[in-house]
Amino acid sequence: QVQLVESGGGLVQAGGSLRLSCAASERTFSMDAIGWFRQVPGKERELVARIKLSGDNTYYRDSVKGRFTISRDNAKNTVFLQMNSLNPADTAVYYCAARATPGNEYNYWGQGTQVTVSS
């Protein structure tokens, strides 16, 4: 069974940090990649960062480069998103999602966790 559960969201002041966790089932960690997405009301969901589940390949959208770090702990089937120097533009619901093979859609999603950055 494919399962993803996010945690770690909350309210933080601008300049602060949060670490999001995405706990996945063992089957999920046999897939190609897990990504962190975010969405605000009225806007499309956007990919923030992605990590391959084998190897070291990562991706970051330009607006978070140098501030966010995606990592994984294979022993715990968990992917993390360390978010530093947060600003109000980072406020969103953050989702982790898995894709089965390269180039495919992300078909498996968690329930999301709210991140709110106050100015």
CSV table of C-alpha atoms in Angstrom, one decimal:
chain,number,residue,atom,x,y,z
A,1,GLN,CA,0.0,0.0,0.0
A,2,VAL,CA,1.3,3.5,-0.9
A,3,GLN,CA,0.9,5.9,2.0
A,4,LEU,CA,2.4,9.3,2.7
A,5,VAL,CA,1.8,11.3,5.9
A,6,GLU,CA,3.1,14.9,6.3
A,7,SER,CA,3.9,16.5,9.6
A,8,GLY,CA,5.9,19.5,10.9
A,9,GLY,CA,3.9,22.4,9.6
A,10,GLY,CA,2.9,25.4,11.8
A,11,LEU,CA,3.2,29.1,12.3
A,12,VAL,CA,6.6,30.8,12.2
A,13,GLN,CA,7.8,34.3,12.0
A,14,ALA,CA,9.6,35.6,8.9
A,15,GLY,CA,13.2,34.5,9.0
A,16,GLY,CA,12.4,31.4,11.0
A,17,SER,CA,12.7,27.7,10.1
A,18,LEU,CA,10.6,24.6,10.0
A,19,ARG,CA,11.3,21.1,9.1
A,20,LEU,CA,8.6,19.1,7.3
A,21,SER,CA,8.5,15.3,7.4
A,22,CYS,CA,6.9,12.9,5.0
A,23,ALA,CA,6.6,9.4,6.4
A,24,ALA,CA,6.1,6.9,3.6
A,25,SER,CA,5.2,3.2,3.5
A,26,GLU,CA,8.0,0.8,2.5
A,27,ARG,CA,6.3,0.3,-0.9
A,28,THR,CA,6.4,4.0,-1.5
A,29,PHE,CA,10.2,4.1,-1.0
A,30,SER,CA,10.6,1.6,-3.8
A,31,MET,CA,9.3,4.2,-6.2
A,32,ASP,CA,11.3,6.7,-8.3
A,33,ALA,CA,11.0,10.0,-6.4
A,34,ILE,CA,9.2,12.0,-3.7
A,35,GLY,CA,8.4,15.6,-4.2
A,36,TRP,CA,7.3,18.4,-1.9
A,37,PHE,CA,4.6,20.6,-3.4
A,38,ARG,CA,2.8,23.6,-2.1
A,39,GLN,CA,-0.5,25.3,-2.9
A,40,VAL,CA,-2.2,28.5,-1.9
A,41,PRO,CA,-5.9,29.2,-2.6
A,42,GLY,CA,-6.5,30.4,-6.1
A,43,LYS,CA,-3.1,29.2,-7.4
A,44,GLU,CA,-1.9,26.1,-9.0
A,45,ARG,CA,0.0,23.6,-7.0
A,46,GLU,CA,3.8,24.0,-7.5
A,47,LEU,CA,6.7,21.7,-7.1
A,48,VAL,CA,9.1,23.0,-4.5
A,49,ALA,CA,11.7,20.3,-4.3
A,50,ARG,CA,12.1,16.7,-5.4
A,51,ILE,CA,14.5,13.9,-4.4
A,52,LYS,CA,15.2,10.6,-6.1
A,53,LEU,CA,14.8,7.6,-3.8
A,54,SER,CA,18.1,6.1,-5.0
A,55,GLY,CA,21.1,8.2,-5.7
A,56,ASP,CA,21.6,11.8,-4.8
A,57,ASN,CA,19.6,13.7,-7.4
A,58,THR,CA,17.6,16.6,-6.2
A,59,TYR,CA,15.7,19.5,-7.7
A,60,TYR,CA,14.6,22.8,-6.2
A,61,ARG,CA,12.5,25.6,-7.7
A,62,ASP,CA,14.5,28.8,-8.0
A,63,SER,CA,12.6,30.7,-5.3
A,64,VAL,CA,13.7,28.2,-2.6
A,65,LYS,CA,17.3,27.4,-3.7
A,66,GLY,CA,19.7,28.1,-0.9
A,67,ARG,CA,16.9,28.2,1.7
A,68,PHE,CA,15.3,24.8,1.5
A,69,THR,CA,17.0,21.4,1.7
A,70,ILE,CA,15.3,18.1,0.8
A,71,SER,CA,16.7,14.9,2.2
A,72,ARG,CA,15.7,11.3,3.0
A,73,ASP,CA,16.3,8.7,5.6
A,74,ASN,CA,15.9,5.3,3.9
A,75,ALA,CA,16.0,3.4,7.2
A,76,LYS,CA,12.9,5.4,8.4
A,77,ASN,CA,11.2,5.7,4.9
A,78,THR,CA,11.0,9.4,5.5
A,79,VAL,CA,11.7,12.4,3.4
A,80,PHE,CA,12.4,15.8,5.0
A,81,LEU,CA,12.1,19.4,3.8
A,82,GLN,CA,14.2,21.7,5.9
A,83,MET,CA,13.0,25.3,5.3
A,84,ASN,CA,15.2,28.2,6.5
A,85,SER,CA,14.9,31.9,6.1
A,86,LEU,CA,11.1,31.6,5.6
A,87,ASN,CA,9.2,34.5,4.3
A,88,PRO,CA,5.4,35.2,4.0
A,89,ALA,CA,5.5,34.1,0.3
A,90,ASP,CA,6.3,30.6,1.5
A,91,THR,CA,2.9,30.4,3.2
A,92,ALA,CA,0.9,27.5,1.8
A,93,VAL,CA,-0.3,24.0,2.3
A,94,TYR,CA,2.6,21.7,1.7
A,95,TYR,CA,2.1,18.2,0.3
A,96,CYS,CA,4.5,15.4,-0.3
A,97,ALA,CA,3.8,13.1,-3.3
A,98,ALA,CA,5.4,10.1,-4.9
A,99,ARG,CA,5.8,9.1,-8.5
A,100,ALA,CA,6.4,5.5,-9.6
A,101,THR,CA,8.7,6.0,-12.5
A,102,PRO,CA,10.7,8.9,-14.1
A,103,GLY,CA,8.6,11.3,-16.2
A,104,ASN,CA,5.3,10.0,-14.8
A,105,GLU,CA,2.8,12.0,-12.9
A,106,TYR,CA,2.9,12.2,-9.1
A,107,ASN,CA,0.0,9.9,-8.4
A,108,TYR,CA,0.3,9.4,-4.7
A,109,TRP,CA,-0.3,12.2,-2.3
A,110,GLY,CA,-0.4,13.0,1.4
A,111,GLN,CA,-3.0,15.0,3.1
A,112,GLY,CA,-1.0,18.2,3.4
A,113,THR,CA,0.3,20.3,6.2
A,114,GLN,CA,-0.2,24.0,6.7
A,115,VAL,CA,2.8,26.4,6.8
A,116,THR,CA,2.1,30.0,7.8
A,117,VAL,CA,4.8,32.6,7.9
A,118,SER,CA,4.0,35.8,9.6
A,119,SER,CA,5.7,39.1,8.7
